[in-house]
Amino acid sequence: MRKPFFECEFSEILLCKNELHETLNNLSHWMKDEHVDKSLVTRLDLAFIRKDPYGVVLIIGPWNCPIHLLLVPLIGAIAAGNCVIIKPSEITKNSERLMAEGLPSYLDKDCSAVVAAGVEETTRLLENKFDYIFFTGSSAVGRIVMTAAAKQLTPVTLELGGKNPCYVSDSCDVQNVARRVAWGRFFNAGQICIAPNYVLCSAEMQEKLLPALHKAITEFYGPNPQESPDFGRIVGDRQFQRLQTLLRSGRVAIGGQTDEKDRYIAPTVLADVLPSDPAMQEEIFGPILPIVVVANMDEAIDFINSRERPLVVYAFSSDDKVVNQVLERTSSGGFCGNDTLMHVTLTSLPFGGIGNSGLGMHHGKFTFDTFTHHRGCLHRGMGREALHALRYPPYSQQKLGI
Ligand code: NAD
């Protein structure tokens, strides 16, 4: 993928380190029994939540951030006391090999295993009974995993994809918006689940945004992004060909160049894209940004609400009321106002989808809780039998206090 060094450090290494530090600093607190409120009849007893591990958990990862999306859940799974089977993506071969050969040297072999497997072997793997499955990948495969899990009544977390909208209101600093949107869209050559998938804005804003995006792209990657060390490549030929078909949407306002041998697609902006165009039918997962023109914020919100619920909604405006309106009147896994991607850097925020974009959440304490069975416990004393007699037969209305 030729992921630029900085993007690798940022998305693969730093986010894992954040998760590790957060977990190491707080684990002794998170894993403690949690004492809870009691009723009159249990006042003298112990009522608490015990943090039990589930048992054996399966973590299946995708190819786009092949280290982070395995290690972050792994940290929480181990912290919560589980044994772990890790299944990296077979698409990013080098990372798969690194995981399969490297991880076992650092982990207890009795409690963990890395399985290098393609679709066929993963299908068989899923026939086993696990105590928890944590899956990151496409919504289509998420359905397959959930169906397999249902046969064993295994609980799941599904971190899936979707089409993240980005509303840009008429009142904003256009150049700042352009930089923040371009960074989020073209990071990892657009192969990021939380990348803004399309911009919704007025026709006037589109006219201002196009030169600003062009300026931002040139600032970031120079006049020829193919020569930039800071712009990645498409993961494989199949993905490259899929993305090429999406370019036939609206009009190419910026970029549009492709080089199949190099699996290069230039940072591309498509203007005047229609909801019926190919780029609006599926998650893009590549360096292509369609702009769909809407009349106003209400129309943008209606547009967002008429589609599957996304992993994140982005809204840009110098008027906080506008950002809050978009937050209030839409539903999505997460939300980020006036920036892109940055919400993922906070381990204090839950990360996850809703509806088609996923089920469950993780990051920081949420990862620990995901892999923890919260066992409700009541430990009573042996005495005070006279009090207990109230609930034993023979029953009477008097015992109910009626
Ligand atoms: P994918 O669903 O094709 O593959 C994910 C994993 O599932 C891989 O390990 C793969 O080997 C396995 N797999 C594939 N087909 C399978 C089958 N039939 N049965 C069992 N296992 C199977 O996804 P991908 O192409 O690797 O990743 C891209 C997708 O992941 C995008 O949709 C993206 O939005 C999503 N994603 C989501 C998040 C998130 O946190 N929500 C993060 C990254 C990527």
mmCIF file of N, CA and C in Angstrom, residues 163-243:
data_model
loop_
_atom_site.group_PDB
_atom_site.id
_atom_site.type_symbol
_atom_site.label_atom_id
_atom_site.label_comp_id
_atom_site.label_asym_id
_atom_site.label_seq_id
_atom_site.Cartn_x
_atom_site.Cartn_y
_atom_site.Cartn_z
ATOM 1 N N LYS A 163 -21.000 4.888 4.372
ATOM 2 C CA LYS A 163 -20.727 6.101 3.585
ATOM 3 C C LYS A 163 -20.870 7.313 4.488
ATOM 4 N N ASN A 164 -19.733 7.843 4.926
ATOM 5 C CA ASN A 164 -19.773 8.942 5.889
ATOM 6 C C ASN A 164 -20.008 10.284 5.195
ATOM 7 N N PRO A 165 -21.099 10.956 5.540
ATOM 8 C CA PRO A 165 -21.379 12.247 4.912
ATOM 9 C C PRO A 165 -20.590 13.376 5.569
ATOM 10 N N CYS A 166 -20.368 14.428 4.818
ATOM 11 C CA CYS A 166 -19.650 15.587 5.345
ATOM 12 C C CYS A 166 -20.398 16.829 4.865
ATOM 13 N N TYR A 167 -21.130 17.441 5.778
ATOM 14 C CA TYR A 167 -21.893 18.638 5.397
ATOM 15 C C TYR A 167 -21.022 19.882 5.601
ATOM 16 N N VAL A 168 -20.949 20.720 4.583
ATOM 17 C CA VAL A 168 -20.194 21.976 4.686
ATOM 18 C C VAL A 168 -21.184 23.128 4.505
ATOM 19 N N SER A 169 -21.340 23.906 5.566
ATOM 20 C CA SER A 169 -22.325 24.997 5.488
ATOM 21 C C SER A 169 -21.725 26.200 4.764
ATOM 22 N N ASP A 170 -22.567 27.181 4.452
ATOM 23 C CA ASP A 170 -22.087 28.341 3.702
ATOM 24 C C ASP A 170 -21.186 29.235 4.543
ATOM 25 N N SER A 171 -21.325 29.137 5.878
ATOM 26 C CA SER A 171 -20.491 30.009 6.713
ATOM 27 C C SER A 171 -19.354 29.198 7.312
ATOM 28 N N CYS A 172 -18.198 29.303 6.704
ATOM 29 C CA CYS A 172 -17.018 28.653 7.276
ATOM 30 C C CYS A 172 -15.759 29.177 6.588
ATOM 31 N N ASP A 173 -14.621 28.900 7.194
ATOM 32 C CA ASP A 173 -13.356 29.257 6.565
ATOM 33 C C ASP A 173 -13.048 28.176 5.527
ATOM 34 N N VAL A 174 -13.300 28.505 4.267
ATOM 35 C CA VAL A 174 -13.285 27.492 3.201
ATOM 36 C C VAL A 174 -11.934 26.787 3.096
ATOM 37 N N GLN A 175 -10.843 27.546 3.230
ATOM 38 C CA GLN A 175 -9.528 26.912 3.058
ATOM 39 C C GLN A 175 -9.231 25.923 4.191
ATOM 40 N N ASN A 176 -9.626 26.296 5.420
ATOM 41 C CA ASN A 176 -9.413 25.370 6.545
ATOM 42 C C ASN A 176 -10.241 24.096 6.350
ATOM 43 N N VAL A 177 -11.497 24.286 5.902
ATOM 44 C CA VAL A 177 -12.361 23.129 5.655
ATOM 45 C C VAL A 177 -11.708 22.233 4.595
ATOM 46 N N ALA A 178 -11.213 22.864 3.515
ATOM 47 C CA ALA A 178 -10.627 22.096 2.406
ATOM 48 C C ALA A 178 -9.453 21.256 2.900
ATOM 49 N N ARG A 179 -8.583 21.846 3.735
ATOM 50 C CA ARG A 179 -7.423 21.092 4.239
ATOM 51 C C ARG A 179 -7.879 19.922 5.096
ATOM 52 N N ARG A 180 -8.838 20.177 5.989
ATOM 53 C CA ARG A 180 -9.264 19.125 6.929
ATOM 54 C C ARG A 180 -9.998 18.005 6.196
ATOM 55 N N VAL A 181 -10.799 18.371 5.197
ATOM 56 C CA VAL A 181 -11.531 17.350 4.438
ATOM 57 C C VAL A 181 -10.556 16.564 3.560
ATOM 58 N N ALA A 182 -9.625 17.287 2.901
ATOM 59 C CA ALA A 182 -8.670 16.607 2.009
ATOM 60 C C ALA A 182 -7.785 15.655 2.813
ATOM 61 N N TRP A 183 -7.352 16.072 3.993
ATOM 62 C CA TRP A 183 -6.506 15.186 4.820
ATOM 63 C C TRP A 183 -7.280 13.909 5.170
ATOM 64 N N GLY A 184 -8.527 14.075 5.610
ATOM 65 C CA GLY A 184 -9.337 12.906 6.002
ATOM 66 C C GLY A 184 -9.666 12.012 4.819
ATOM 67 N N ARG A 185 -9.875 12.612 3.648
ATOM 68 C CA ARG A 185 -10.261 11.821 2.472
ATOM 69 C C ARG A 185 -9.061 11.102 1.845
ATOM 70 N N PHE A 186 -7.889 11.756 1.838
ATOM 71 C CA PHE A 186 -6.767 11.194 1.082
ATOM 72 C C PHE A 186 -5.733 10.487 1.961
ATOM 73 N N PHE A 187 -5.935 10.518 3.275
ATOM 74 C CA PHE A 187 -5.102 9.751 4.214
ATOM 75 C C PHE A 187 -5.193 8.271 3.827
ATOM 76 N N ASN A 188 -4.060 7.585 3.769
ATOM 77 C CA ASN A 188 -4.046 6.152 3.400
ATOM 78 C C ASN A 188 -4.721 5.941 2.034
ATOM 79 N N ALA A 189 -4.549 6.945 1.153
ATOM 80 C CA ALA A 189 -5.173 6.932 -0.180
ATOM 81 C C ALA A 189 -6.674 6.638 -0.090
ATOM 82 N N GLY A 190 -7.281 7.195 0.953
ATOM 83 C CA GLY A 190 -8.741 7.096 1.084
ATOM 84 C C GLY A 190 -9.234 5.782 1.657
ATOM 85 N N GLN A 191 -8.302 4.885 2.013
ATOM 86 C CA GLN A 191 -8.723 3.556 2.477
ATOM 87 C C GLN A 191 -8.834 3.539 4.007
ATOM 88 N N ILE A 192 -9.779 4.317 4.491
ATOM 89 C CA ILE A 192 -10.004 4.492 5.933
ATOM 90 C C ILE A 192 -11.509 4.445 6.153
ATOM 91 N N CYS A 193 -11.929 3.646 7.129
ATOM 92 C CA CYS A 193 -13.380 3.462 7.326
ATOM 93 C C CYS A 193 -14.095 4.745 7.734
ATOM 94 N N ILE A 194 -13.347 5.675 8.386
ATOM 95 C CA ILE A 194 -14.003 6.899 8.856
ATOM 96 C C ILE A 194 -13.750 8.090 7.919
ATOM 97 N N ALA A 195 -13.191 7.822 6.733
ATOM 98 C CA ALA A 195 -12.951 8.928 5.792
ATOM 99 C C ALA A 195 -14.278 9.555 5.382
ATOM 100 N N PRO A 196 -14.291 10.897 5.197
ATOM 101 C CA PRO A 196 -15.510 11.505 4.647
ATOM 102 C C PRO A 196 -15.744 10.927 3.249
ATOM 103 N N ASN A 197 -16.926 10.371 3.018
ATOM 104 C CA ASN A 197 -17.194 9.686 1.745
ATOM 105 C C ASN A 197 -17.749 10.615 0.688
ATOM 106 N N TYR A 198 -18.441 11.655 1.126
ATOM 107 C CA TYR A 198 -18.962 12.636 0.165
ATOM 108 C C TYR A 198 -19.261 13.931 0.893
ATOM 109 N N VAL A 199 -19.174 15.032 0.124
ATOM 110 C CA VAL A 199 -19.480 16.347 0.679
ATOM 111 C C VAL A 199 -20.880 16.738 0.238
ATOM 112 N N LEU A 200 -21.645 17.287 1.159
ATOM 113 C CA LEU A 200 -22.946 17.884 0.843
ATOM 114 C C LEU A 200 -22.800 19.381 1.073
ATOM 115 N N CYS A 201 -23.078 20.193 0.056
ATOM 116 C CA CYS A 201 -22.986 21.646 0.253
ATOM 117 C C CYS A 201 -23.815 22.348 -0.822
ATOM 118 N N SER A 202 -23.956 23.650 -0.677
ATOM 119 C CA SER A 202 -24.719 24.424 -1.673
ATOM 120 C C SER A 202 -23.879 24.588 -2.947
ATOM 121 N N ALA A 203 -24.524 24.991 -4.043
ATOM 122 C CA ALA A 203 -23.810 25.206 -5.310
ATOM 123 C C ALA A 203 -22.754 26.304 -5.137
ATOM 124 N N GLU A 204 -23.090 27.353 -4.343
ATOM 125 C CA GLU A 204 -22.120 28.450 -4.137
ATOM 126 C C GLU A 204 -20.902 27.930 -3.380
ATOM 127 N N MET A 205 -21.158 27.089 -2.352
ATOM 128 C CA MET A 205 -20.030 26.564 -1.578
ATOM 129 C C MET A 205 -19.180 25.632 -2.439
ATOM 130 N N GLN A 206 -19.819 24.849 -3.312
ATOM 131 C CA GLN A 206 -19.039 23.964 -4.193
ATOM 132 C C GLN A 206 -18.052 24.801 -5.029
ATOM 133 N N GLU A 207 -18.529 25.943 -5.540
ATOM 134 C CA GLU A 207 -17.656 26.802 -6.365
ATOM 135 C C GLU A 207 -16.450 27.298 -5.563
ATOM 136 N N LYS A 208 -16.658 27.574 -4.254
ATOM 137 C CA LYS A 208 -15.542 28.062 -3.420
ATOM 138 C C LYS A 208 -14.643 26.907 -2.990
ATOM 139 N N LEU A 209 -15.280 25.759 -2.758
ATOM 140 C CA LEU A 209 -14.551 24.613 -2.208
ATOM 141 C C LEU A 209 -13.587 23.996 -3.235
ATOM 142 N N LEU A 210 -13.987 23.995 -4.518
ATOM 143 C CA LEU A 210 -13.156 23.327 -5.535
ATOM 144 C C LEU A 210 -11.743 23.939 -5.627
ATOM 145 N N PRO A 211 -11.602 25.285 -5.788
ATOM 146 C CA PRO A 211 -10.225 25.828 -5.807
ATOM 147 C C PRO A 211 -9.499 25.619 -4.472
ATOM 148 N N ALA A 212 -10.265 25.682 -3.369
ATOM 149 C CA ALA A 212 -9.626 25.500 -2.050
ATOM 150 C C ALA A 212 -9.117 24.055 -1.898
ATOM 151 N N LEU A 213 -9.887 23.083 -2.380
ATOM 152 C CA LEU A 213 -9.440 21.683 -2.315
ATOM 153 C C LEU A 213 -8.227 21.477 -3.220
ATOM 154 N N HIS A 214 -8.262 22.121 -4.396
ATOM 155 C CA HIS A 214 -7.126 22.015 -5.313
ATOM 156 C C HIS A 214 -5.865 22.553 -4.648
ATOM 157 N N LYS A 215 -6.009 23.696 -3.975
ATOM 158 C CA LYS A 215 -4.863 24.311 -3.278
ATOM 159 C C LYS A 215 -4.361 23.364 -2.176
ATOM 160 N N ALA A 216 -5.303 22.804 -1.396
ATOM 161 C CA ALA A 216 -4.911 21.915 -0.283
ATOM 162 C C ALA A 216 -4.176 20.675 -0.818
ATOM 163 N N ILE A 217 -4.700 20.095 -1.890
ATOM 164 C CA ILE A 217 -4.093 18.879 -2.453
ATOM 165 C C ILE A 217 -2.682 19.190 -2.968
ATOM 166 N N THR A 218 -2.521 20.360 -3.601
ATOM 167 C CA THR A 218 -1.195 20.744 -4.121
ATOM 168 C C THR A 218 -0.240 21.027 -2.960
ATOM 169 N N GLU A 219 -0.746 21.693 -1.907
ATOM 170 C CA GLU A 219 0.097 21.936 -0.713
ATOM 171 C C GLU A 219 0.573 20.603 -0.122
ATOM 172 N N PHE A 220 -0.333 19.635 -0.062
ATOM 173 C CA PHE A 220 -0.012 18.352 0.595
ATOM 174 C C PHE A 220 0.942 17.498 -0.248
ATOM 175 N N TYR A 221 0.608 17.360 -1.545
ATOM 176 C CA TYR A 221 1.275 16.326 -2.357
ATOM 177 C C TYR A 221 2.056 16.884 -3.544
ATOM 178 N N GLY A 222 2.154 18.220 -3.673
ATOM 179 C CA GLY A 222 2.883 18.819 -4.798
ATOM 180 C C GLY A 222 2.072 18.738 -6.076
ATOM 181 N N PRO A 223 2.678 19.222 -7.205
ATOM 182 C CA PRO A 223 1.907 19.272 -8.457
ATOM 183 C C PRO A 223 1.605 17.884 -9.013
ATOM 184 N N ASN A 224 2.454 16.869 -8.698
ATOM 185 C CA ASN A 224 2.183 15.511 -9.172
ATOM 186 C C ASN A 224 2.155 14.533 -7.989
ATOM 187 N N PRO A 225 0.971 14.262 -7.443
ATOM 188 C CA PRO A 225 0.886 13.419 -6.238
ATOM 189 C C PRO A 225 1.493 12.025 -6.418
ATOM 190 N N GLN A 226 1.616 11.574 -7.679
ATOM 191 C CA GLN A 226 2.201 10.244 -7.919
ATOM 192 C C GLN A 226 3.666 10.223 -7.467
ATOM 193 N N GLU A 227 4.291 11.383 -7.462
ATOM 194 C CA GLU A 227 5.702 11.450 -7.056
ATOM 195 C C GLU A 227 5.853 11.765 -5.567
ATOM 196 N N SER A 228 4.744 11.982 -4.887
ATOM 197 C CA SER A 228 4.827 12.372 -3.480
ATOM 198 C C SER A 228 5.044 11.144 -2.588
ATOM 199 N N PRO A 229 5.986 11.227 -1.637
ATOM 200 C CA PRO A 229 6.162 10.115 -0.697
ATOM 201 C C PRO A 229 5.028 10.072 0.331
ATOM 202 N N ASP A 230 4.163 11.104 0.294
ATOM 203 C CA ASP A 230 3.121 11.220 1.317
ATOM 204 C C ASP A 230 1.745 10.778 0.831
ATOM 205 N N PHE A 231 1.728 10.116 -0.335
ATOM 206 C CA PHE A 231 0.437 9.655 -0.851
ATOM 207 C C PHE A 231 0.537 8.164 -1.196
ATOM 208 N N GLY A 232 -0.372 7.375 -0.627
ATOM 209 C CA GLY A 232 -0.285 5.910 -0.754
ATOM 210 C C GLY A 232 -0.877 5.361 -2.040
ATOM 211 N N ARG A 233 -0.952 4.038 -2.096
ATOM 212 C CA ARG A 233 -1.459 3.343 -3.284
ATOM 213 C C ARG A 233 -2.654 2.459 -2.921
ATOM 214 N N ILE A 234 -3.390 2.059 -3.951
ATOM 215 C CA ILE A 234 -4.557 1.201 -3.759
ATOM 216 C C ILE A 234 -4.061 -0.214 -3.443
ATOM 217 N N VAL A 235 -4.757 -0.888 -2.528
ATOM 218 C CA VAL A 235 -4.230 -2.138 -1.971
ATOM 219 C C VAL A 235 -4.054 -3.245 -3.011
ATOM 220 N N GLY A 236 -4.953 -3.341 -3.994
ATOM 221 C CA GLY A 236 -4.863 -4.458 -4.944
ATOM 222 C C GLY A 236 -5.573 -4.133 -6.250
ATOM 223 N N ASP A 237 -5.410 -5.033 -7.234
ATOM 224 C CA ASP A 237 -5.957 -4.783 -8.574
ATOM 225 C C ASP A 237 -7.488 -4.730 -8.566
ATOM 226 N N ARG A 238 -8.102 -5.624 -7.776
ATOM 227 C CA ARG A 238 -9.562 -5.676 -7.760
ATOM 228 C C ARG A 238 -10.138 -4.348 -7.227
ATOM 229 N N GLN A 239 -9.525 -3.860 -6.148
ATOM 230 C CA GLN A 239 -9.967 -2.582 -5.563
ATOM 231 C C GLN A 239 -9.724 -1.440 -6.559
ATOM 232 N N PHE A 240 -8.572 -1.509 -7.261
ATOM 233 C CA PHE A 240 -8.236 -0.466 -8.246
ATOM 234 C C PHE A 240 -9.312 -0.405 -9.329
ATOM 235 N N GLN A 241 -9.677 -1.609 -9.847
ATOM 236 C CA GLN A 241 -10.666 -1.631 -10.941
ATOM 237 C C GLN A 241 -12.040 -1.154 -10.451
ATOM 238 N N ARG A 242 -12.379 -1.544 -9.225
ATOM 239 C CA ARG A 242 -13.663 -1.096 -8.656
ATOM 240 C C ARG A 242 -13.689 0.437 -8.572
ATOM 241 N N LEU A 243 -12.574 1.015 -8.104
ATOM 242 C CA LEU A 243 -12.521 2.475 -7.939
ATOM 243 C C LEU A 243 -12.598 3.197 -9.281
#
